[in-house]
Amino acid sequence: MSEPVFEIAILGRAVWNLHSLNNEGTVGNVTEPRTVILADGTKSDGISGEMLKHVHAQNVWLLAPDKSVFCPPCRTLRPQRADANKQLAKSRQQAADILDAALNLCALCDLHGFLRTEEAIPRSSTVEFGWAVGIPDAFYRDVHVHARHEVEGRVRAREQAEETPVQMVYHRPTRSGVYAIVTVFAPWRIGLNEITYRYAKGVDRQARYRLAMDAYKATFARAHGAMTSTRLPHFEEFKGAVVVSTRNFPVPTPSPLRPEYLGALDRLSKATEGVEVHSFTALDELFGVLEDLKQRLVFTLEAGVE
Ligand SMILES: [Zn+2]
């Protein structure tokens, strides 16, 4: 019988071509790509954890067959989550009871966290993403010029009125590269009220775990983010490892930025009790690993059970 799952990390290198999934912003008619700086001062290309986490949250919502597992704001994917739930906002209960109610009510509030501001009650996410970072010397950037022209009829009308036809020129970045990806999921925290350190009653923790795992599959099945209407990434491959911790010990996450990260993982798993490494060389293999993990029980903190 396989051990219950405490934490899961997915570490890998993805090849995305000709995308513009995340940008700094647009000044005038120029859109700037995201730039990140690594520990040795190297500048690289990045896709923020915010973007990746948002895509995962959206997939949690998309894949739930019955949207009644979400609170009213999450049924329409409002980013405030529990903070926008009017029933909770009016509640005069103790903070611990409000958190219990929020966890009980909503799979998305539970899995992805929220900050209730009326009376500050934070719920940190059980799903965490780091930046997807271009491997130095394995990413490329270009800026392309595009133009939007007025339709012919309107051009003629302007000429007759002795106006200059409008032609809008804009510059958009395009990138290709190998990206290091790191994400951690903490199933042991599903339904855990971190004020009382008890599990909220009535929460189907296994169902939420399976939903989050399916959302991972959807997130890696097709990269999503900015400018996909005209720069849908040409996805080539995703290789790496799924690391599983089965004891109450944080799952280790050596960065795929390091060329030898799989070797480091192997040594770490041998040196650490309760750490499993499942490597994958293609998306279908990753899906197989996640599907197998979905069948396992989630870890329950002993102190969290009354
Ligand atoms: Zn919610």
PDB file of C-alpha atoms and ligand atoms in Angstrom:
ATOM      1  CA  MET A   1       0.000   0.000   0.000  1.00  0.00           C
ATOM      2  CA  SER A   2       1.484   3.363  -0.997  1.00  0.00           C
ATOM      3  CA  GLU A   3       2.115   5.947   1.671  1.00  0.00           C
ATOM      4  CA  PRO A   4      -0.200   8.975   1.959  1.00  0.00           C
ATOM      5  CA  VAL A   5       0.983  12.096   0.158  1.00  0.00           C
ATOM      6  CA  PHE A   6       2.306  14.923   2.314  1.00  0.00           C
ATOM      7  CA  GLU A   7       3.680  17.235  -0.393  1.00  0.00           C
ATOM      8  CA  ILE A   8       4.337  17.089  -4.122  1.00  0.00           C
ATOM      9  CA  ALA A   9       6.817  19.116  -6.182  1.00  0.00           C
ATOM     10  CA  ILE A  10       6.909  19.189  -9.964  1.00  0.00           C
ATOM     11  CA  LEU A  11      10.335  20.261 -11.221  1.00  0.00           C
ATOM     12  CA  GLY A  12      11.194  20.371 -14.872  1.00  0.00           C
ATOM     13  CA  ARG A  13      12.359  22.034 -18.048  1.00  0.00           C
ATOM     14  CA  ALA A  14       9.789  23.038 -20.668  1.00  0.00           C
ATOM     15  CA  VAL A  15      10.526  24.157 -24.207  1.00  0.00           C
ATOM     16  CA  TRP A  16       8.238  26.959 -25.376  1.00  0.00           C
ATOM     17  CA  ASN A  17       8.788  28.606 -28.736  1.00  0.00           C
ATOM     18  CA  LEU A  18       7.583  31.955 -30.080  1.00  0.00           C
ATOM     19  CA  HIS A  19       5.489  33.012 -27.095  1.00  0.00           C
ATOM     20  CA  SER A  20       4.855  36.177 -25.154  1.00  0.00           C
ATOM     21  CA  LEU A  21       3.180  34.631 -22.119  1.00  0.00           C
ATOM     22  CA  ASN A  22       4.124  37.364 -19.654  1.00  0.00           C
ATOM     23  CA  ASN A  23       5.224  40.982 -20.119  1.00  0.00           C
ATOM     24  CA  GLU A  24       6.311  43.951 -18.033  1.00  0.00           C
ATOM     25  CA  GLY A  25       3.743  46.199 -19.653  1.00  0.00           C
ATOM     26  CA  THR A  26       3.330  48.528 -22.571  1.00  0.00           C
ATOM     27  CA  VAL A  27       4.843  52.005 -22.843  1.00  0.00           C
ATOM     28  CA  GLY A  28       3.531  53.888 -25.852  1.00  0.00           C
ATOM     29  CA  ASN A  29       3.398  51.284 -28.596  1.00  0.00           C
ATOM     30  CA  VAL A  30       6.174  49.041 -27.227  1.00  0.00           C
ATOM     31  CA  THR A  31       5.474  45.961 -25.059  1.00  0.00           C
ATOM     32  CA  GLU A  32       8.411  44.906 -22.885  1.00  0.00           C
ATOM     33  CA  PRO A  33       8.996  41.231 -21.972  1.00  0.00           C
ATOM     34  CA  ARG A  34       9.505  40.131 -18.368  1.00  0.00           C
ATOM     35  CA  THR A  35      13.141  40.222 -17.275  1.00  0.00           C
ATOM     36  CA  VAL A  36      14.488  38.500 -14.164  1.00  0.00           C
ATOM     37  CA  ILE A  37      17.975  38.581 -12.643  1.00  0.00           C
ATOM     38  CA  LEU A  38      19.599  35.410 -11.296  1.00  0.00           C
ATOM     39  CA  ALA A  39      22.006  35.061  -8.361  1.00  0.00           C
ATOM     40  CA  ASP A  40      25.111  35.468 -10.543  1.00  0.00           C
ATOM     41  CA  GLY A  41      23.728  38.640 -12.089  1.00  0.00           C
ATOM     42  CA  THR A  42      22.623  36.958 -15.329  1.00  0.00           C
ATOM     43  CA  LYS A  43      19.523  38.508 -16.875  1.00  0.00           C
ATOM     44  CA  SER A  44      16.965  36.037 -18.070  1.00  0.00           C
ATOM     45  CA  ASP A  45      13.459  35.787 -19.453  1.00  0.00           C
ATOM     46  CA  GLY A  46      10.653  34.927 -17.069  1.00  0.00           C
ATOM     47  CA  ILE A  47       6.995  34.036 -16.688  1.00  0.00           C
ATOM     48  CA  SER A  48       5.780  34.981 -13.240  1.00  0.00           C
ATOM     49  CA  GLY A  49       4.474  32.593 -10.606  1.00  0.00           C
ATOM     50  CA  GLU A  50       1.390  34.819 -10.408  1.00  0.00           C
ATOM     51  CA  MET A  51       0.590  34.002 -14.027  1.00  0.00           C
ATOM     52  CA  LEU A  52       1.145  30.257 -13.583  1.00  0.00           C
ATOM     53  CA  LYS A  53      -0.793  30.106 -10.312  1.00  0.00           C
ATOM     54  CA  HIS A  54      -3.689  31.980 -11.900  1.00  0.00           C
ATOM     55  CA  VAL A  55      -3.773  29.441 -14.739  1.00  0.00           C
ATOM     56  CA  HIS A  56      -3.850  26.566 -12.211  1.00  0.00           C
ATOM     57  CA  ALA A  57      -6.675  28.253 -10.245  1.00  0.00           C
ATOM     58  CA  GLN A  58      -8.639  28.759 -13.453  1.00  0.00           C
ATOM     59  CA  ASN A  59      -8.206  25.063 -14.253  1.00  0.00           C
ATOM     60  CA  VAL A  60      -9.441  24.070 -10.770  1.00  0.00           C
ATOM     61  CA  TRP A  61     -12.599  26.028 -11.564  1.00  0.00           C
ATOM     62  CA  LEU A  62     -12.863  24.684 -15.116  1.00  0.00           C
ATOM     63  CA  LEU A  63     -12.472  21.026 -14.182  1.00  0.00           C
ATOM     64  CA  ALA A  64     -14.902  20.915 -11.249  1.00  0.00           C
ATOM     65  CA  PRO A  65     -17.918  19.092 -12.681  1.00  0.00           C
ATOM     66  CA  ASP A  66     -20.213  20.783 -10.169  1.00  0.00           C
ATOM     67  CA  LYS A  67     -19.552  24.471  -9.408  1.00  0.00           C
ATOM     68  CA  SER A  68     -21.452  24.153  -6.109  1.00  0.00           C
ATOM     69  CA  VAL A  69     -18.097  23.103  -4.585  1.00  0.00           C
ATOM     70  CA  PHE A  70     -17.183  26.812  -4.783  1.00  0.00           C
ATOM     71  CA  CYS A  71     -18.360  29.850  -2.796  1.00  0.00           C
ATOM     72  CA  PRO A  72     -20.472  32.430  -4.704  1.00  0.00           C
ATOM     73  CA  PRO A  73     -17.504  34.713  -5.674  1.00  0.00           C
ATOM     74  CA  CYS A  74     -15.398  31.733  -6.819  1.00  0.00           C
ATOM     75  CA  ARG A  75     -18.244  30.424  -9.004  1.00  0.00           C
ATOM     76  CA  THR A  76     -17.513  33.424 -11.237  1.00  0.00           C
ATOM     77  CA  LEU A  77     -13.744  33.293 -10.564  1.00  0.00           C
ATOM     78  CA  ARG A  78     -13.592  36.595  -8.679  1.00  0.00           C
ATOM     79  CA  PRO A  79     -10.010  37.052  -7.467  1.00  0.00           C
ATOM     80  CA  GLN A  80     -11.028  38.273  -3.994  1.00  0.00           C
ATOM     81  CA  ARG A  81     -12.460  34.827  -3.183  1.00  0.00           C
ATOM     82  CA  ALA A  82     -13.738  34.582   0.427  1.00  0.00           C
ATOM     83  CA  ASP A  83     -13.254  38.320   0.936  1.00  0.00           C
ATOM     84  CA  ALA A  84     -16.016  38.964  -1.608  1.00  0.00           C
ATOM     85  CA  ASN A  85     -18.433  36.528   0.037  1.00  0.00           C
ATOM     86  CA  LYS A  86     -21.070  38.828   1.546  1.00  0.00           C
ATOM     87  CA  GLN A  87     -22.274  36.207   4.012  1.00  0.00           C
ATOM     88  CA  LEU A  88     -18.786  35.792   5.439  1.00  0.00           C
ATOM     89  CA  ALA A  89     -18.108  39.531   5.300  1.00  0.00           C
ATOM     90  CA  LYS A  90     -21.050  40.209   7.636  1.00  0.00           C
ATOM     91  CA  SER A  91     -20.197  37.422  10.000  1.00  0.00           C
ATOM     92  CA  ARG A  92     -19.537  38.381  13.599  1.00  0.00           C
ATOM     93  CA  GLN A  93     -18.136  34.988  14.430  1.00  0.00           C
ATOM     94  CA  GLN A  94     -14.648  34.375  15.747  1.00  0.00           C
ATOM     95  CA  ALA A  95     -11.862  34.375  13.143  1.00  0.00           C
ATOM     96  CA  ALA A  96     -11.329  30.614  13.561  1.00  0.00           C
ATOM     97  CA  ASP A  97     -15.025  29.910  12.859  1.00  0.00           C
ATOM     98  CA  ILE A  98     -15.039  32.205   9.819  1.00  0.00           C
ATOM     99  CA  LEU A  99     -12.000  30.375   8.442  1.00  0.00           C
ATOM    100  CA  ASP A 100     -13.714  27.025   9.101  1.00  0.00           C
ATOM    101  CA  ALA A 101     -16.807  28.226   7.242  1.00  0.00           C
ATOM    102  CA  ALA A 102     -14.747  29.511   4.289  1.00  0.00           C
ATOM    103  CA  LEU A 103     -12.802  26.228   4.013  1.00  0.00           C
ATOM    104  CA  ASN A 104     -15.971  24.188   4.294  1.00  0.00           C
ATOM    105  CA  LEU A 105     -17.733  26.248   1.647  1.00  0.00           C
ATOM    106  CA  CYS A 106     -15.165  26.411  -1.132  1.00  0.00           C
ATOM    107  CA  ALA A 107     -12.561  24.194  -2.798  1.00  0.00           C
ATOM    108  CA  LEU A 108     -10.879  27.132  -4.531  1.00  0.00           C
ATOM    109  CA  CYS A 109     -10.601  29.278  -1.365  1.00  0.00           C
ATOM    110  CA  ASP A 110      -9.131  26.227   0.369  1.00  0.00           C
ATOM    111  CA  LEU A 111      -6.656  25.221  -2.371  1.00  0.00           C
ATOM    112  CA  HIS A 112      -5.555  28.647  -3.598  1.00  0.00           C
ATOM    113  CA  GLY A 113      -5.923  30.787  -0.450  1.00  0.00           C
ATOM    114  CA  PHE A 114      -7.369  34.246   0.121  1.00  0.00           C
ATOM    115  CA  LEU A 115      -7.040  37.318   2.284  1.00  0.00           C
ATOM    116  CA  ARG A 116     -10.204  38.394   4.051  1.00  0.00           C
ATOM    117  CA  THR A 117      -9.659  42.086   4.743  1.00  0.00           C
ATOM    118  CA  GLU A 118     -12.657  43.088   6.891  1.00  0.00           C
ATOM    119  CA  GLU A 119     -11.070  41.313   9.789  1.00  0.00           C
ATOM    120  CA  ALA A 120      -7.679  40.234   8.534  1.00  0.00           C
ATOM    121  CA  ILE A 121      -7.855  36.463   8.068  1.00  0.00           C
ATOM    122  CA  PRO A 122      -5.190  35.126   5.738  1.00  0.00           C
ATOM    123  CA  ARG A 123      -5.332  31.714   4.125  1.00  0.00           C
ATOM    124  CA  SER A 124      -2.113  30.875   2.294  1.00  0.00           C
ATOM    125  CA  SER A 125      -2.306  28.799  -0.844  1.00  0.00           C
ATOM    126  CA  THR A 126      -1.678  25.048  -0.845  1.00  0.00           C
ATOM    127  CA  VAL A 127      -0.408  25.463  -4.440  1.00  0.00           C
ATOM    128  CA  GLU A 128       2.785  27.448  -5.025  1.00  0.00           C
ATOM    129  CA  PHE A 129       4.574  28.358  -8.255  1.00  0.00           C
ATOM    130  CA  GLY A 130       7.982  29.942  -8.755  1.00  0.00           C
ATOM    131  CA  TRP A 131       8.941  31.975 -11.817  1.00  0.00           C
ATOM    132  CA  ALA A 132       9.365  29.949 -14.976  1.00  0.00           C
ATOM    133  CA  VAL A 133      12.892  31.076 -15.873  1.00  0.00           C
ATOM    134  CA  GLY A 134      14.723  30.904 -19.176  1.00  0.00           C
ATOM    135  CA  ILE A 135      17.850  28.734 -18.826  1.00  0.00           C
ATOM    136  CA  PRO A 136      20.792  31.101 -19.497  1.00  0.00           C
ATOM    137  CA  ASP A 137      22.149  30.575 -23.044  1.00  0.00           C
ATOM    138  CA  ALA A 138      18.994  28.630 -23.945  1.00  0.00           C
ATOM    139  CA  PHE A 139      16.515  31.430 -24.562  1.00  0.00           C
ATOM    140  CA  TYR A 140      16.120  34.010 -27.288  1.00  0.00           C
ATOM    141  CA  ARG A 141      14.204  37.252 -27.570  1.00  0.00           C
ATOM    142  CA  ASP A 142      13.099  39.281 -30.522  1.00  0.00           C
ATOM    143  CA  VAL A 143      10.833  42.264 -31.041  1.00  0.00           C
ATOM    144  CA  HIS A 144       8.517  42.284 -34.012  1.00  0.00           C
ATOM    145  CA  VAL A 145       6.889  45.288 -35.609  1.00  0.00           C
ATOM    146  CA  HIS A 146       3.246  45.024 -36.559  1.00  0.00           C
ATOM    147  CA  ALA A 147       0.962  47.554 -38.153  1.00  0.00           C
ATOM    148  CA  ARG A 148      -2.782  48.024 -38.056  1.00  0.00           C
ATOM    149  CA  HIS A 149      -4.196  49.824 -41.071  1.00  0.00           C
ATOM    150  CA  GLU A 150      -7.501  51.540 -41.534  1.00  0.00           C
ATOM    151  CA  VAL A 151     -10.007  49.896 -43.851  1.00  0.00           C
ATOM    152  CA  GLU A 152      -9.806  51.149 -47.428  1.00  0.00           C
ATOM    153  CA  GLY A 153     -13.139  52.975 -47.444  1.00  0.00           C
ATOM    154  CA  ARG A 154     -12.198  54.988 -44.382  1.00  0.00           C
ATOM    155  CA  VAL A 155      -8.764  55.822 -45.864  1.00  0.00           C
ATOM    156  CA  ARG A 156     -10.483  57.289 -48.965  1.00  0.00           C
ATOM    157  CA  ALA A 157     -12.868  59.291 -46.777  1.00  0.00           C
ATOM    158  CA  ARG A 158      -9.950  60.725 -44.851  1.00  0.00           C
ATOM    159  CA  GLU A 159      -8.078  61.591 -48.047  1.00  0.00           C
ATOM    160  CA  GLN A 160     -11.168  63.386 -49.369  1.00  0.00           C
ATOM    161  CA  ALA A 161     -11.339  65.295 -46.102  1.00  0.00           C
ATOM    162  CA  GLU A 162      -7.591  66.035 -46.478  1.00  0.00           C
ATOM    163  CA  GLU A 163      -6.815  64.067 -43.303  1.00  0.00           C
ATOM    164  CA  THR A 164      -3.864  61.692 -42.947  1.00  0.00           C
ATOM    165  CA  PRO A 165      -4.879  57.982 -42.944  1.00  0.00           C
ATOM    166  CA  VAL A 166      -4.231  56.303 -39.583  1.00  0.00           C
ATOM    167  CA  GLN A 167      -1.687  53.536 -39.436  1.00  0.00           C
ATOM    168  CA  MET A 168      -0.907  52.209 -35.989  1.00  0.00           C
ATOM    169  CA  VAL A 169       2.535  50.677 -35.596  1.00  0.00           C
ATOM    170  CA  TYR A 170       3.282  48.571 -32.527  1.00  0.00           C
ATOM    171  CA  HIS A 171       6.177  46.464 -31.247  1.00  0.00           C
ATOM    172  CA  ARG A 172       5.669  43.116 -29.588  1.00  0.00           C
ATOM    173  CA  PRO A 173       8.211  40.750 -28.037  1.00  0.00           C
ATOM    174  CA  THR A 174       8.529  37.118 -29.051  1.00  0.00           C
ATOM    175  CA  ARG A 175      10.594  34.623 -27.089  1.00  0.00           C
ATOM    176  CA  SER A 176      11.734  31.029 -27.425  1.00  0.00           C
ATOM    177  CA  GLY A 177      13.581  28.980 -24.875  1.00  0.00           C
ATOM    178  CA  VAL A 178      14.007  26.240 -22.337  1.00  0.00           C
ATOM    179  CA  TYR A 179      12.303  27.247 -19.085  1.00  0.00           C
ATOM    180  CA  ALA A 180      12.969  25.950 -15.567  1.00  0.00           C
ATOM    181  CA  ILE A 181       9.702  25.315 -13.717  1.00  0.00           C
ATOM    182  CA  VAL A 182       9.109  24.729 -10.025  1.00  0.00           C
ATOM    183  CA  THR A 183       5.815  24.205  -8.231  1.00  0.00           C
ATOM    184  CA  VAL A 184       4.855  22.738  -4.848  1.00  0.00           C
ATOM    185  CA  PHE A 185       1.495  21.385  -3.709  1.00  0.00           C
ATOM    186  CA  ALA A 186       0.829  20.677  -0.016  1.00  0.00           C
ATOM    187  CA  PRO A 187      -2.087  18.191   0.237  1.00  0.00           C
ATOM    188  CA  TRP A 188      -1.573  17.913   4.027  1.00  0.00           C
ATOM    189  CA  ARG A 189      -2.894  21.486   4.320  1.00  0.00           C
ATOM    190  CA  ILE A 190      -6.148  20.852   2.412  1.00  0.00           C
ATOM    191  CA  GLY A 191      -8.976  21.759   4.773  1.00  0.00           C
ATOM    192  CA  LEU A 192      -6.560  22.626   7.592  1.00  0.00           C
ATOM    193  CA  ASN A 193      -7.660  25.626   9.618  1.00  0.00           C
ATOM    194  CA  GLU A 194      -4.362  27.319  10.464  1.00  0.00           C
ATOM    195  CA  ILE A 195      -5.794  29.216  13.404  1.00  0.00           C
ATOM    196  CA  THR A 196      -6.924  26.133  15.339  1.00  0.00           C
ATOM    197  CA  TYR A 197      -4.729  23.611  13.491  1.00  0.00           C
ATOM    198  CA  ARG A 198      -7.772  21.372  13.097  1.00  0.00           C
ATOM    199  CA  TYR A 199      -9.251  20.182   9.829  1.00  0.00           C
ATOM    200  CA  ALA A 200     -12.512  21.939   8.949  1.00  0.00           C
ATOM    201  CA  LYS A 201     -15.445  19.559   9.271  1.00  0.00           C
ATOM    202  CA  GLY A 202     -17.327  18.362   6.201  1.00  0.00           C
ATOM    203  CA  VAL A 203     -14.457  18.921   3.742  1.00  0.00           C
ATOM    204  CA  ASP A 204     -13.891  16.151   1.181  1.00  0.00           C
ATOM    205  CA  ARG A 205     -10.102  16.466   1.234  1.00  0.00           C
ATOM    206  CA  GLN A 206      -9.571  13.599  -1.238  1.00  0.00           C
ATOM    207  CA  ALA A 207     -11.898  15.184  -3.810  1.00  0.00           C
ATOM    208  CA  ARG A 208     -10.099  18.540  -3.555  1.00  0.00           C
ATOM    209  CA  TYR A 209      -6.733  16.775  -3.864  1.00  0.00           C
ATOM    210  CA  ARG A 210      -7.847  14.999  -7.055  1.00  0.00           C
ATOM    211  CA  LEU A 211      -9.203  18.259  -8.466  1.00  0.00           C
ATOM    212  CA  ALA A 212      -5.873  20.067  -7.844  1.00  0.00           C
ATOM    213  CA  MET A 213      -3.951  17.191  -9.490  1.00  0.00           C
ATOM    214  CA  ASP A 214      -6.192  17.312 -12.572  1.00  0.00           C
ATOM    215  CA  ALA A 215      -5.677  21.087 -12.692  1.00  0.00           C
ATOM    216  CA  TYR A 216      -1.902  20.464 -12.837  1.00  0.00           C
ATOM    217  CA  LYS A 217      -2.413  18.228 -15.867  1.00  0.00           C
ATOM    218  CA  ALA A 218      -4.498  20.922 -17.561  1.00  0.00           C
ATOM    219  CA  THR A 219      -1.932  23.613 -16.703  1.00  0.00           C
ATOM    220  CA  PHE A 220       0.907  21.714 -18.355  1.00  0.00           C
ATOM    221  CA  ALA A 221      -1.233  20.375 -21.231  1.00  0.00           C
ATOM    222  CA  ARG A 222      -1.227  23.801 -22.856  1.00  0.00           C
ATOM    223  CA  ALA A 223       0.664  26.888 -21.736  1.00  0.00           C
ATOM    224  CA  HIS A 224      -1.660  29.784 -21.097  1.00  0.00           C
ATOM    225  CA  GLY A 225      -0.971  33.434 -20.359  1.00  0.00           C
ATOM    226  CA  ALA A 226      -0.693  36.768 -22.154  1.00  0.00           C
ATOM    227  CA  MET A 227      -0.964  37.297 -25.916  1.00  0.00           C
ATOM    228  CA  THR A 228      -1.943  33.717 -26.692  1.00  0.00           C
ATOM    229  CA  SER A 229      -4.489  34.993 -29.223  1.00  0.00           C
ATOM    230  CA  THR A 230      -1.577  35.789 -31.574  1.00  0.00           C
ATOM    231  CA  ARG A 231       1.414  34.158 -29.871  1.00  0.00           C
ATOM    232  CA  LEU A 232       0.145  30.751 -28.829  1.00  0.00           C
ATOM    233  CA  PRO A 233       3.351  28.991 -27.754  1.00  0.00           C
ATOM    234  CA  HIS A 234       4.815  26.228 -29.884  1.00  0.00           C
ATOM    235  CA  PHE A 235       5.247  23.700 -27.118  1.00  0.00           C
ATOM    236  CA  GLU A 236       7.921  21.085 -27.733  1.00  0.00           C
ATOM    237  CA  GLU A 237       8.619  19.110 -24.604  1.00  0.00           C
ATOM    238  CA  PHE A 238       8.528  18.960 -20.828  1.00  0.00           C
ATOM    239  CA  LYS A 239      10.982  16.802 -18.905  1.00  0.00           C
ATOM    240  CA  GLY A 240      11.657  16.573 -15.207  1.00  0.00           C
ATOM    241  CA  ALA A 241      10.547  14.866 -12.029  1.00  0.00           C
ATOM    242  CA  VAL A 242       7.630  14.672  -9.652  1.00  0.00           C
ATOM    243  CA  VAL A 243       8.956  14.599  -6.090  1.00  0.00           C
ATOM    244  CA  VAL A 244       6.711  13.227  -3.352  1.00  0.00           C
ATOM    245  CA  SER A 245       7.188  13.569   0.380  1.00  0.00           C
ATOM    246  CA  THR A 246       5.284  10.967   2.405  1.00  0.00           C
ATOM    247  CA  ARG A 247       6.426  12.056   5.858  1.00  0.00           C
ATOM    248  CA  ASN A 248       5.852  15.391   7.527  1.00  0.00           C
ATOM    249  CA  PHE A 249       8.985  16.746   5.897  1.00  0.00           C
ATOM    250  CA  PRO A 250       9.067  19.529   3.258  1.00  0.00           C
ATOM    251  CA  VAL A 251       9.502  18.169  -0.233  1.00  0.00           C
ATOM    252  CA  PRO A 252      12.967  19.173  -1.544  1.00  0.00           C
ATOM    253  CA  THR A 253      13.097  21.389  -4.649  1.00  0.00           C
ATOM    254  CA  PRO A 254      16.564  21.674  -6.246  1.00  0.00           C
ATOM    255  CA  SER A 255      16.073  24.093  -9.125  1.00  0.00           C
ATOM    256  CA  PRO A 256      15.946  22.824 -12.722  1.00  0.00           C
ATOM    257  CA  LEU A 257      18.108  25.874 -13.471  1.00  0.00           C
ATOM    258  CA  ARG A 258      20.973  23.601 -12.360  1.00  0.00           C
ATOM    259  CA  PRO A 259      21.987  21.251 -15.177  1.00  0.00           C
ATOM    260  CA  GLU A 260      22.472  18.382 -12.696  1.00  0.00           C
ATOM    261  CA  TYR A 261      19.233  18.889 -10.731  1.00  0.00           C
ATOM    262  CA  LEU A 262      17.956  15.349 -11.426  1.00  0.00           C
ATOM    263  CA  GLY A 263      21.172  13.885  -9.989  1.00  0.00           C
ATOM    264  CA  ALA A 264      20.831  16.144  -6.945  1.00  0.00           C
ATOM    265  CA  LEU A 265      17.241  14.926  -6.508  1.00  0.00           C
ATOM    266  CA  ASP A 266      18.331  11.320  -6.720  1.00  0.00           C
ATOM    267  CA  ARG A 267      20.956  11.835  -4.004  1.00  0.00           C
ATOM    268  CA  LEU A 268      18.482  13.780  -1.848  1.00  0.00           C
ATOM    269  CA  SER A 269      15.838  11.064  -2.088  1.00  0.00           C
ATOM    270  CA  LYS A 270      18.380   8.445  -1.007  1.00  0.00           C
ATOM    271  CA  ALA A 271      19.476  10.612   1.918  1.00  0.00           C
ATOM    272  CA  THR A 272      15.943  11.515   3.052  1.00  0.00           C
ATOM    273  CA  GLU A 273      13.407   9.032   4.357  1.00  0.00           C
ATOM    274  CA  GLY A 274       9.988   9.290   2.754  1.00  0.00           C
ATOM    275  CA  VAL A 275      11.025  11.159  -0.399  1.00  0.00           C
ATOM    276  CA  GLU A 276      10.131   9.565  -3.748  1.00  0.00           C
ATOM    277  CA  VAL A 277      11.272  10.763  -7.172  1.00  0.00           C
ATOM    278  CA  HIS A 278       9.263   9.919 -10.301  1.00  0.00           C
ATOM    279  CA  SER A 279      11.041  11.199 -13.398  1.00  0.00           C
ATOM    280  CA  PHE A 280       9.287  11.913 -16.702  1.00  0.00           C
ATOM    281  CA  THR A 281      10.547  12.685 -20.193  1.00  0.00           C
ATOM    282  CA  ALA A 282       7.258  13.625 -21.874  1.00  0.00           C
ATOM    283  CA  LEU A 283       3.874  15.078 -21.013  1.00  0.00           C
ATOM    284  CA  ASP A 284       2.074  11.722 -21.180  1.00  0.00           C
ATOM    285  CA  GLU A 285       4.545  10.262 -18.677  1.00  0.00           C
ATOM    286  CA  LEU A 286       3.908  13.211 -16.335  1.00  0.00           C
ATOM    287  CA  PHE A 287       0.165  12.613 -16.678  1.00  0.00           C
ATOM    288  CA  GLY A 288       0.689   8.928 -15.807  1.00  0.00           C
ATOM    289  CA  VAL A 289       2.617   9.838 -12.644  1.00  0.00           C
ATOM    290  CA  LEU A 290      -0.036  12.374 -11.592  1.00  0.00           C
ATOM    291  CA  GLU A 291      -2.830   9.892 -12.290  1.00  0.00           C
ATOM    292  CA  ASP A 292      -1.130   7.262 -10.083  1.00  0.00           C
ATOM    293  CA  LEU A 293      -0.619   9.832  -7.323  1.00  0.00           C
ATOM    294  CA  LYS A 294      -4.289  10.822  -7.544  1.00  0.00           C
ATOM    295  CA  GLN A 295      -5.249   7.361  -6.296  1.00  0.00           C
ATOM    296  CA  ARG A 296      -3.278   7.789  -3.060  1.00  0.00           C
ATOM    297  CA  LEU A 297      -4.546   9.132   0.244  1.00  0.00           C
ATOM    298  CA  VAL A 298      -3.714  12.636   1.416  1.00  0.00           C
ATOM    299  CA  PHE A 299      -1.575  12.968   4.528  1.00  0.00           C
ATOM    300  CA  THR A 300      -3.487  13.874   7.668  1.00  0.00           C
ATOM    301  CA  LEU A 301      -1.721  15.754  10.424  1.00  0.00           C
ATOM    302  CA  GLU A 302      -2.400  13.850  13.634  1.00  0.00           C
ATOM    303  CA  ALA A 303      -2.678  17.019  15.659  1.00  0.00           C
ATOM    304  CA  GLY A 304      -5.317  18.230  13.181  1.00  0.00           C
ATOM    305  CA  VAL A 305      -7.879  15.569  14.062  1.00  0.00           C
ATOM    306  CA  GLU A 306     -10.184  15.897  17.067  1.00  0.00           C
TER     307      GLU A 306
HETATM  308 ZN    ZN B   1     -14.151  30.600  -2.804  1.00  0.00          ZN
END
